[in-house]
Coordinates of C-alpha atoms in Angstrom, one line a residue:
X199 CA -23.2 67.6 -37.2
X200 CA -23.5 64.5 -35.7
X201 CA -21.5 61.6 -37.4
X202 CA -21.6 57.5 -37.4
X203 CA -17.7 57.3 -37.9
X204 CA -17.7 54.4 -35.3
X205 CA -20.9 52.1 -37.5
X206 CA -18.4 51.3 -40.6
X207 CA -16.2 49.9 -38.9
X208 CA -18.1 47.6 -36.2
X209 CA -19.7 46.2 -39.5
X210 CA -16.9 45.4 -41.0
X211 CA -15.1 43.7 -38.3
X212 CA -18.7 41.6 -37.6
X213 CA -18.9 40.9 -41.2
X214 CA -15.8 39.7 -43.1
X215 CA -16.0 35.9 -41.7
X216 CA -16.4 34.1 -44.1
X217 CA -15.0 36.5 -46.9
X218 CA -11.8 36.0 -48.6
X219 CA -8.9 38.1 -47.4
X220 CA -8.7 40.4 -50.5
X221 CA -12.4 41.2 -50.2
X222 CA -12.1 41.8 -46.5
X223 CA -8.9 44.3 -47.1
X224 CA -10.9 46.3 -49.7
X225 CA -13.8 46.5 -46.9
X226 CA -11.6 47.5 -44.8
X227 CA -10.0 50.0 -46.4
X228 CA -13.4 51.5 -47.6
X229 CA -14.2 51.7 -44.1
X230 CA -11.3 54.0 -43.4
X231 CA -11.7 55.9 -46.5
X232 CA -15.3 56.6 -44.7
X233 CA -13.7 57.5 -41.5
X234 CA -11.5 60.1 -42.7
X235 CA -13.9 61.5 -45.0
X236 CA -16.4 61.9 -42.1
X237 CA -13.6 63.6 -39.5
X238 CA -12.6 65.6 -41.7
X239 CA -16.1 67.2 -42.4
X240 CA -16.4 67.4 -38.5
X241 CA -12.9 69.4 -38.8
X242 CA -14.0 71.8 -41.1
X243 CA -17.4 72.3 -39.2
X244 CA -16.1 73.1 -36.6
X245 CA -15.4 77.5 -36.5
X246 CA -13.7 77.2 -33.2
X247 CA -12.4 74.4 -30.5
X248 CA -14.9 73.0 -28.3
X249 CA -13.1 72.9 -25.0
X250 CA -16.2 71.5 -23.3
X251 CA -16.8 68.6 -25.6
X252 CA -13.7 65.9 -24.9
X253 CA -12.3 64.5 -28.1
X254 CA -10.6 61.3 -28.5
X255 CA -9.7 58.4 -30.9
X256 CA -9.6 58.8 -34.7
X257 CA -10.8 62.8 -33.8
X258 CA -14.7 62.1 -32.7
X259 CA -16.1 63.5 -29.5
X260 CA -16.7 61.5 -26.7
X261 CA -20.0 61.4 -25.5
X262 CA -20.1 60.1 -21.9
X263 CA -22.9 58.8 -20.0
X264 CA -24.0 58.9 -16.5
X265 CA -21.9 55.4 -15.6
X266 CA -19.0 56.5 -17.3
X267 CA -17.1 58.0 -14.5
X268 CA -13.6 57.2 -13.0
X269 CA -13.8 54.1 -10.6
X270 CA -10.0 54.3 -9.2
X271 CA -7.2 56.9 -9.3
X272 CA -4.8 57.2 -11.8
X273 CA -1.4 55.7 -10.3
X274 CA 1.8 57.7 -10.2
X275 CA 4.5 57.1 -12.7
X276 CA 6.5 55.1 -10.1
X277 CA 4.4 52.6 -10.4
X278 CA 6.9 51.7 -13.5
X279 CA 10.2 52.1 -11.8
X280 CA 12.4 49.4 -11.2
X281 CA 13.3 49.0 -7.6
X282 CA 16.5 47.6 -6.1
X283 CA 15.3 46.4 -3.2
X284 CA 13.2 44.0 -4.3
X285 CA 13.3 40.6 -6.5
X286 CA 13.0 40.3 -9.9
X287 CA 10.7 38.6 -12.4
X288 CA 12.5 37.3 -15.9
X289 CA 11.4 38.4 -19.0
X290 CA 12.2 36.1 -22.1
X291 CA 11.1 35.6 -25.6
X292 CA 10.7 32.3 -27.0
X293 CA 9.9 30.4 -29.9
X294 CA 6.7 28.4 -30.9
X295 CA 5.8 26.1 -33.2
X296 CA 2.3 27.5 -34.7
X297 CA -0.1 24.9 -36.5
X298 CA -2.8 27.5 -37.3
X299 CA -0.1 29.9 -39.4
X300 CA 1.8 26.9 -40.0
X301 CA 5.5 29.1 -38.7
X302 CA 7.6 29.4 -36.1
X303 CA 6.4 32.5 -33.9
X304 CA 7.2 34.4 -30.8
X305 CA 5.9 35.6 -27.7
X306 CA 7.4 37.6 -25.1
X307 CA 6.7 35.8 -21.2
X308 CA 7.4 37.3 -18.0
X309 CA 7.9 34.8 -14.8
X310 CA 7.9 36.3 -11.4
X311 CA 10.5 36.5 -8.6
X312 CA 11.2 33.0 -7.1
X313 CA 9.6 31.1 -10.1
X314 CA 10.1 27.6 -9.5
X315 CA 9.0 24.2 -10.8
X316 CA 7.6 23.3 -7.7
X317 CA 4.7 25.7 -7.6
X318 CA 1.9 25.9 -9.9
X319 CA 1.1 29.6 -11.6
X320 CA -1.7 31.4 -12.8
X321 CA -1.4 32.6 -16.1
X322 CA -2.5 36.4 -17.6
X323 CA -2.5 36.0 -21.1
X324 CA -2.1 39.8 -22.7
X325 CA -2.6 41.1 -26.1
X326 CA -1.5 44.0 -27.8
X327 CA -2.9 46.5 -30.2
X328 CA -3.2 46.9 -34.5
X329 CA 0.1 48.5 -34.5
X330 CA 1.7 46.3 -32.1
X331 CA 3.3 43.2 -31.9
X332 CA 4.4 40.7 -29.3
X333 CA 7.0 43.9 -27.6
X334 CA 4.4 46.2 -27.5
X335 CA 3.1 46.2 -23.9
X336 CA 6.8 46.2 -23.0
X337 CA 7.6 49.3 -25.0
X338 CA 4.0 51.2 -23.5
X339 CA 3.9 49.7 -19.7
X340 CA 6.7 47.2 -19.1
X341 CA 4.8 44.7 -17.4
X342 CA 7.9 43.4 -15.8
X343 CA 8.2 46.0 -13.5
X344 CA 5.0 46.8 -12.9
X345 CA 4.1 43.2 -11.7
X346 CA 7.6 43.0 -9.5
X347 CA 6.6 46.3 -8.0
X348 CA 3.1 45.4 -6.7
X349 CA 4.2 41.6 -6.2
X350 CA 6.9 42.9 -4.0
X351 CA 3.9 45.1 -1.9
X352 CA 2.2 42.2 -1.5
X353 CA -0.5 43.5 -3.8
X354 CA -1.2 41.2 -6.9
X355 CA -0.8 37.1 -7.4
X356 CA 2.2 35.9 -8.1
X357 CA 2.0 35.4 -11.9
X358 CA 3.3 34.5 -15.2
X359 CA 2.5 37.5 -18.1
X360 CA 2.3 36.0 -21.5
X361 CA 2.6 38.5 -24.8
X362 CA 1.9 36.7 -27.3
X363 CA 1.8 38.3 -31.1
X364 CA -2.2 38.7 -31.9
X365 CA -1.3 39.2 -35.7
X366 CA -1.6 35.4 -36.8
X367 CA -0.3 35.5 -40.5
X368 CA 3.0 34.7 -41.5
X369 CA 4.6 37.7 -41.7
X370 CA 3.5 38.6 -38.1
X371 CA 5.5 42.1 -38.4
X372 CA 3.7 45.2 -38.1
X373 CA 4.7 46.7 -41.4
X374 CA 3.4 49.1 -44.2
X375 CA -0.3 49.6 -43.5
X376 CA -1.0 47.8 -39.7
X377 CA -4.7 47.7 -41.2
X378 CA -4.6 45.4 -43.6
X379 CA -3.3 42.7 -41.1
X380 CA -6.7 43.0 -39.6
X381 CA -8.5 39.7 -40.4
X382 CA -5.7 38.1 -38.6
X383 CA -6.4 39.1 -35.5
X384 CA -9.7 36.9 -35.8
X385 CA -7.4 34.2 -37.0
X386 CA -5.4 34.5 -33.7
X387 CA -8.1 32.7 -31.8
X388 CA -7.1 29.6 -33.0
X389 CA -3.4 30.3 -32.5
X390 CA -3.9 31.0 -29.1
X391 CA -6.4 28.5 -27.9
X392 CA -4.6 25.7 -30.2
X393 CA -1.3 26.5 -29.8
X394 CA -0.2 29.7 -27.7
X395 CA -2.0 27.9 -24.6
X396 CA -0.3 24.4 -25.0
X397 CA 3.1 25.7 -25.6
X398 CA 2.7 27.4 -21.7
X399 CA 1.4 24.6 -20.4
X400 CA 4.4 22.6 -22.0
X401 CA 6.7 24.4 -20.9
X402 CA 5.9 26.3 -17.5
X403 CA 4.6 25.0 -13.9
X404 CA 1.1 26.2 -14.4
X405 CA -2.0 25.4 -12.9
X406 CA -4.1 24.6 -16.0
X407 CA -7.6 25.2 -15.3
X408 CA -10.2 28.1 -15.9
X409 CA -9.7 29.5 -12.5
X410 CA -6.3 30.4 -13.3
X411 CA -6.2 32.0 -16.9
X412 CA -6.8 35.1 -17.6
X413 CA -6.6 37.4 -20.8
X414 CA -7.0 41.3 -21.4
X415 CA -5.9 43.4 -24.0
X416 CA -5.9 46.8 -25.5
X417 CA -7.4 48.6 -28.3
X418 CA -7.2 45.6 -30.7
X419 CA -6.5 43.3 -27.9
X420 CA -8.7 44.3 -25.9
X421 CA -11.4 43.4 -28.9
X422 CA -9.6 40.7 -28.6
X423 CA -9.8 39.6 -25.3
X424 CA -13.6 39.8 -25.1
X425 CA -14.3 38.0 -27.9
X426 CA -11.9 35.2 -27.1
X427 CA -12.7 35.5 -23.3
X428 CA -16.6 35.8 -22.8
X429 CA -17.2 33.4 -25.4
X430 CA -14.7 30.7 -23.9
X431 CA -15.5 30.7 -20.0
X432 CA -14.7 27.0 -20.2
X433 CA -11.3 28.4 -20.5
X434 CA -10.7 32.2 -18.9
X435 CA -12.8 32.7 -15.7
X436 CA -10.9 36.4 -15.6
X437 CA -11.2 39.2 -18.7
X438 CA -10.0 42.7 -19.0
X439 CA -9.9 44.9 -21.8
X440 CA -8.9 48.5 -22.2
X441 CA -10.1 50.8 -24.6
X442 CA -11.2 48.2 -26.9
X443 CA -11.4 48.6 -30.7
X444 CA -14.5 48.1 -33.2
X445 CA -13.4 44.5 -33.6
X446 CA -15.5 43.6 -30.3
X447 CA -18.5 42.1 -31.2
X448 CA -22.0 42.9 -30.1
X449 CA -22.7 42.6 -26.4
X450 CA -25.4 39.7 -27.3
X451 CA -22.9 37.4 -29.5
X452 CA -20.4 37.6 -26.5
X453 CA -22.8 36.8 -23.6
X454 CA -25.5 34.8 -25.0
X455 CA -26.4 33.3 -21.8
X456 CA -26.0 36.2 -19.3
X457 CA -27.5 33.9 -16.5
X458 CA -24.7 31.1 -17.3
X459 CA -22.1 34.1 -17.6
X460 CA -22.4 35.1 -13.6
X461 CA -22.1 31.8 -12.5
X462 CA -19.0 31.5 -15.0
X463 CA -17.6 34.8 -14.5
X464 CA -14.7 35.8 -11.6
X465 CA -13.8 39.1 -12.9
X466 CA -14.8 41.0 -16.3
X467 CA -13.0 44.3 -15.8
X468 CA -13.8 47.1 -18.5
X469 CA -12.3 50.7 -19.0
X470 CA -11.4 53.6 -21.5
X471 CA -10.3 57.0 -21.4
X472 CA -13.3 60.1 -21.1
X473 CA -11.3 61.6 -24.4
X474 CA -11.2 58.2 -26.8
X475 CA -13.5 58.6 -29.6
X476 CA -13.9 54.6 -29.3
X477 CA -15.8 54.2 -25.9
X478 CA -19.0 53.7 -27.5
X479 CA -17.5 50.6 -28.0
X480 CA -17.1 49.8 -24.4
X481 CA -19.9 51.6 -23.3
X482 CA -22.4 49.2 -25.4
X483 CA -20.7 46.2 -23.5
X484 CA -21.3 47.8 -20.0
X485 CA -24.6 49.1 -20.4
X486 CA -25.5 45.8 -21.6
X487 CA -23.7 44.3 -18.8
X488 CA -25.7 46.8 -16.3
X489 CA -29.1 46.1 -17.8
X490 CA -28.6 41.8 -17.7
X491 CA -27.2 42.4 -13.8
X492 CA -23.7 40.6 -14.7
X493 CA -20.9 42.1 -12.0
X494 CA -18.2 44.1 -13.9
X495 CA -16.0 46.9 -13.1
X496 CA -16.0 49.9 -15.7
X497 CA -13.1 52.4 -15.2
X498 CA -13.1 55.7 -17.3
X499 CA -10.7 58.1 -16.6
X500 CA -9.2 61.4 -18.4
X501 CA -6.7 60.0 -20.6
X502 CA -7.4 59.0 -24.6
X503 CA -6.3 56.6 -26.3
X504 CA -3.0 56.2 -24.7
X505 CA -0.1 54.3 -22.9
X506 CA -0.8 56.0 -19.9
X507 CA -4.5 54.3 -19.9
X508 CA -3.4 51.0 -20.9
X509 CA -0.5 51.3 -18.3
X510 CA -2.6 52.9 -15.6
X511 CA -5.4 50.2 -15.7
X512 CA -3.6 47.3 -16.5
X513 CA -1.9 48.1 -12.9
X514 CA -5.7 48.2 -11.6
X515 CA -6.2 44.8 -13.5
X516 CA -3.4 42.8 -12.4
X517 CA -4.3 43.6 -8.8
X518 CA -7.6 42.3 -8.7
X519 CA -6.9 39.3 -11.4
X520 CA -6.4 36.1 -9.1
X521 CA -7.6 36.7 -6.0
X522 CA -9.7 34.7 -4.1
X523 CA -12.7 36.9 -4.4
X524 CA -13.8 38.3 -7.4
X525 CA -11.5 41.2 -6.6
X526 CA -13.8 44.3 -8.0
X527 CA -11.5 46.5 -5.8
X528 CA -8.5 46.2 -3.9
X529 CA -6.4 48.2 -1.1
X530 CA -4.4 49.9 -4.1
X531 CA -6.9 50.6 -6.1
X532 CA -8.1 53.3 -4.0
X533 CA -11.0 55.6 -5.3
X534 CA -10.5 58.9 -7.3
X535 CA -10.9 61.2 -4.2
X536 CA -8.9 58.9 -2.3
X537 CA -5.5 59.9 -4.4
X538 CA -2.7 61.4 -2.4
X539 CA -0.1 61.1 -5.3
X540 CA 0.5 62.9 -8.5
X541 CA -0.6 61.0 -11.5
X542 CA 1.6 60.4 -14.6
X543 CA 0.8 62.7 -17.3
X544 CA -1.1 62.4 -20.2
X545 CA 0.2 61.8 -23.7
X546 CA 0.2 65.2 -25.9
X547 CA -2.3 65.3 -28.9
X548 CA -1.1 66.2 -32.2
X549 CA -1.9 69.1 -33.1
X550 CA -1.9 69.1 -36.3
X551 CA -4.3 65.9 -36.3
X552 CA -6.2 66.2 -32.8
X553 CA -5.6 62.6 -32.4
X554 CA -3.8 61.5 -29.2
X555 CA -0.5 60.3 -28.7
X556 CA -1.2 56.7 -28.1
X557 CA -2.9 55.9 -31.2
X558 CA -0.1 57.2 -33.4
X559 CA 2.1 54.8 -31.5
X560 CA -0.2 51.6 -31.8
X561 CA -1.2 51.9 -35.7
X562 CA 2.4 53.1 -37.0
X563 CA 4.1 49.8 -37.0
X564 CA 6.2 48.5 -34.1
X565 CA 9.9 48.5 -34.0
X566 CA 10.7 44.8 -36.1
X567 CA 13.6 42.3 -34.6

């Protein structure tokens, strides 16, 4: 029996502007209620396990497409380690004064090797998911390493990584039921365009134009991203997102001038795993990108909703994010048959739930300091 588990909750994340917040929670939660009700009729449909149908996300199959194939091989786990033969990059959390949440908040910024005053950076600005907070992509990828590694090999810009904490509320900590914080994720375009973005520029040697911001972001983030990005190319020229959630809006409301959008546009970088039960999400975006003829790169690969994904092609990202071209591929990310190392390995479903690894970890809340 086929199911809609994905429709409730794009219409609820494309509907609750202008509602209050108690009247978008009790959406919301309906929506879930929905969800749950529907996978678990799937569950009990099903007499035996479908090997050949790959299941992701929230327990619904994936159904892939004939573009939905994997662009570059998965890296090995190295690509994590931390080196010490090579410089290092700082990471540092600091304090903000927000004027949209009216608090004090955090975000978590990375600076490479050799950072100094004298030099102007580019800056990736990169959001984490519903169950995460501004230490999330440092507890599922750390970033730090990752960038020192390929900086070191000559492979990526140069950069300054800024985690900033997407949940714009007050009590920004990813407590109790992470869905209820939802609304303020919309709220966190503000905060970052009004205040994440001027306390960088404030207090960092950046270069402060279009050409060198980025932003990308999973699940959530990656929502996120696209939303925030493709609609303000006046102020990202480079957007990634991985895996992204049923926050993203629909492929018209982000790129309502596609014509305008390719002239704008140095990068838009796309992926999800072939076992996440969200890639309809992502698949609507790129077949919509295919159709209007606006460049992209669209990366699926064998993972679910998972670290290892939002590791794996953030390390594809930050190598083509920057560079003088568009960068839709570079001498790292080498193609799937091209591989001569061992990937990392995937994270383990629950059995109990079928739901992968990954997903657990983003919507139980993070770890609170």
């Amino acid at each position: 029996m086929k199911q809609t588990v994905g429709r409730p909750l794009r219409l609820f994340f494309l509907n609750t502007e202008g509602l209050s917040m108690r009247t978008s929670l009790i959406l919301f939660s309906l929506c879930f209620m929905q969800l749950a009700q529907a996978t678990a009729q799937e569950d009990s449909s099903s007499e035996r396990p479908r090997p050949d149908r790959p299941r992701g996300g929230f327990g619904r199959p994936a159904e892939l497409g004939p573009d939905d194939k994997q662009t570059y091989a998965d890296p090995p786990g190295s690509i994590v380690n931390k080196r010490d033969d090579i410089p290092h990059g700082k990471l540092k959390m600091i304090d903000y004064e927000s004027k949209t949440v009216g608090t004090t908040r955090k975000m978590n910024v990375y600076t490479p090797p050799g950072y100094s005053d004298e030099k102007k950076y580019p800056v990736l600005y990169l959001l984490h998911g519903i169950g995460g907070d501004e230490t999330e992509w440092q507890r599922f990828a750390t970033p730090d390493m990752l960038l020192d590694n390929l900086i070191a090999n000559g492979k990526a810009v140069p950069m300054i990584v800024v985690m900033p904490n997407g949940r714009a509320q007050k009590n920004d900590r990813a407590e109790g039921n992470v869905f209820e914080s939802a609304p303020a994720f919309s709220v966190f375009e503000r905060d970052l365009l009004d205040d994440v973005i001027p306390a960088i520029e404030s207090r960092y040697s950046v270069a402060d134009d279009r050409q060198h911001r980025a932003i990308a972001g999973l699940s959530m983030g990656g929502g996120q991203s696209l939303n925030f990005g493709l609609t303000h190319l006046d102020k990202f020229a480079w957007v990634g997102a991985f895996s992204s959630a049923p926050n993203t809006k629909a492929p018209e409301e982000l790129i309502a001038d596609p014509e305008k959008t390719k002239e704008q546009l140095e990068l838009l970088y796309l992926s999800c795993g072939n076992k996440d039960g969200l890639i309809r999400i992502s698949q609507q975006l790129q077949r919509y990108l295919k159709e209007k003829d606006i460049p992209h790169a669209w990366n699926v690969d064998s993972h679910g909703h998972d670290p290892n994904h939002w590791r794996n092609n953030l390390y594809h990202f930050a190598q083509m994010v920057f560079q003088e071209t568009s960068g839709h591929s570079s001498t790292e990310n080498v193609p799937v048959s091209e591989s001569t190392e061992p990937p990392a390995g995937d994270e383990n479903p629950d059995t109990a739930t079928g739901v992968p690894g990954g997903i657990k970890d983003d919507s139980k809340p993070a770890p609170t300091h």
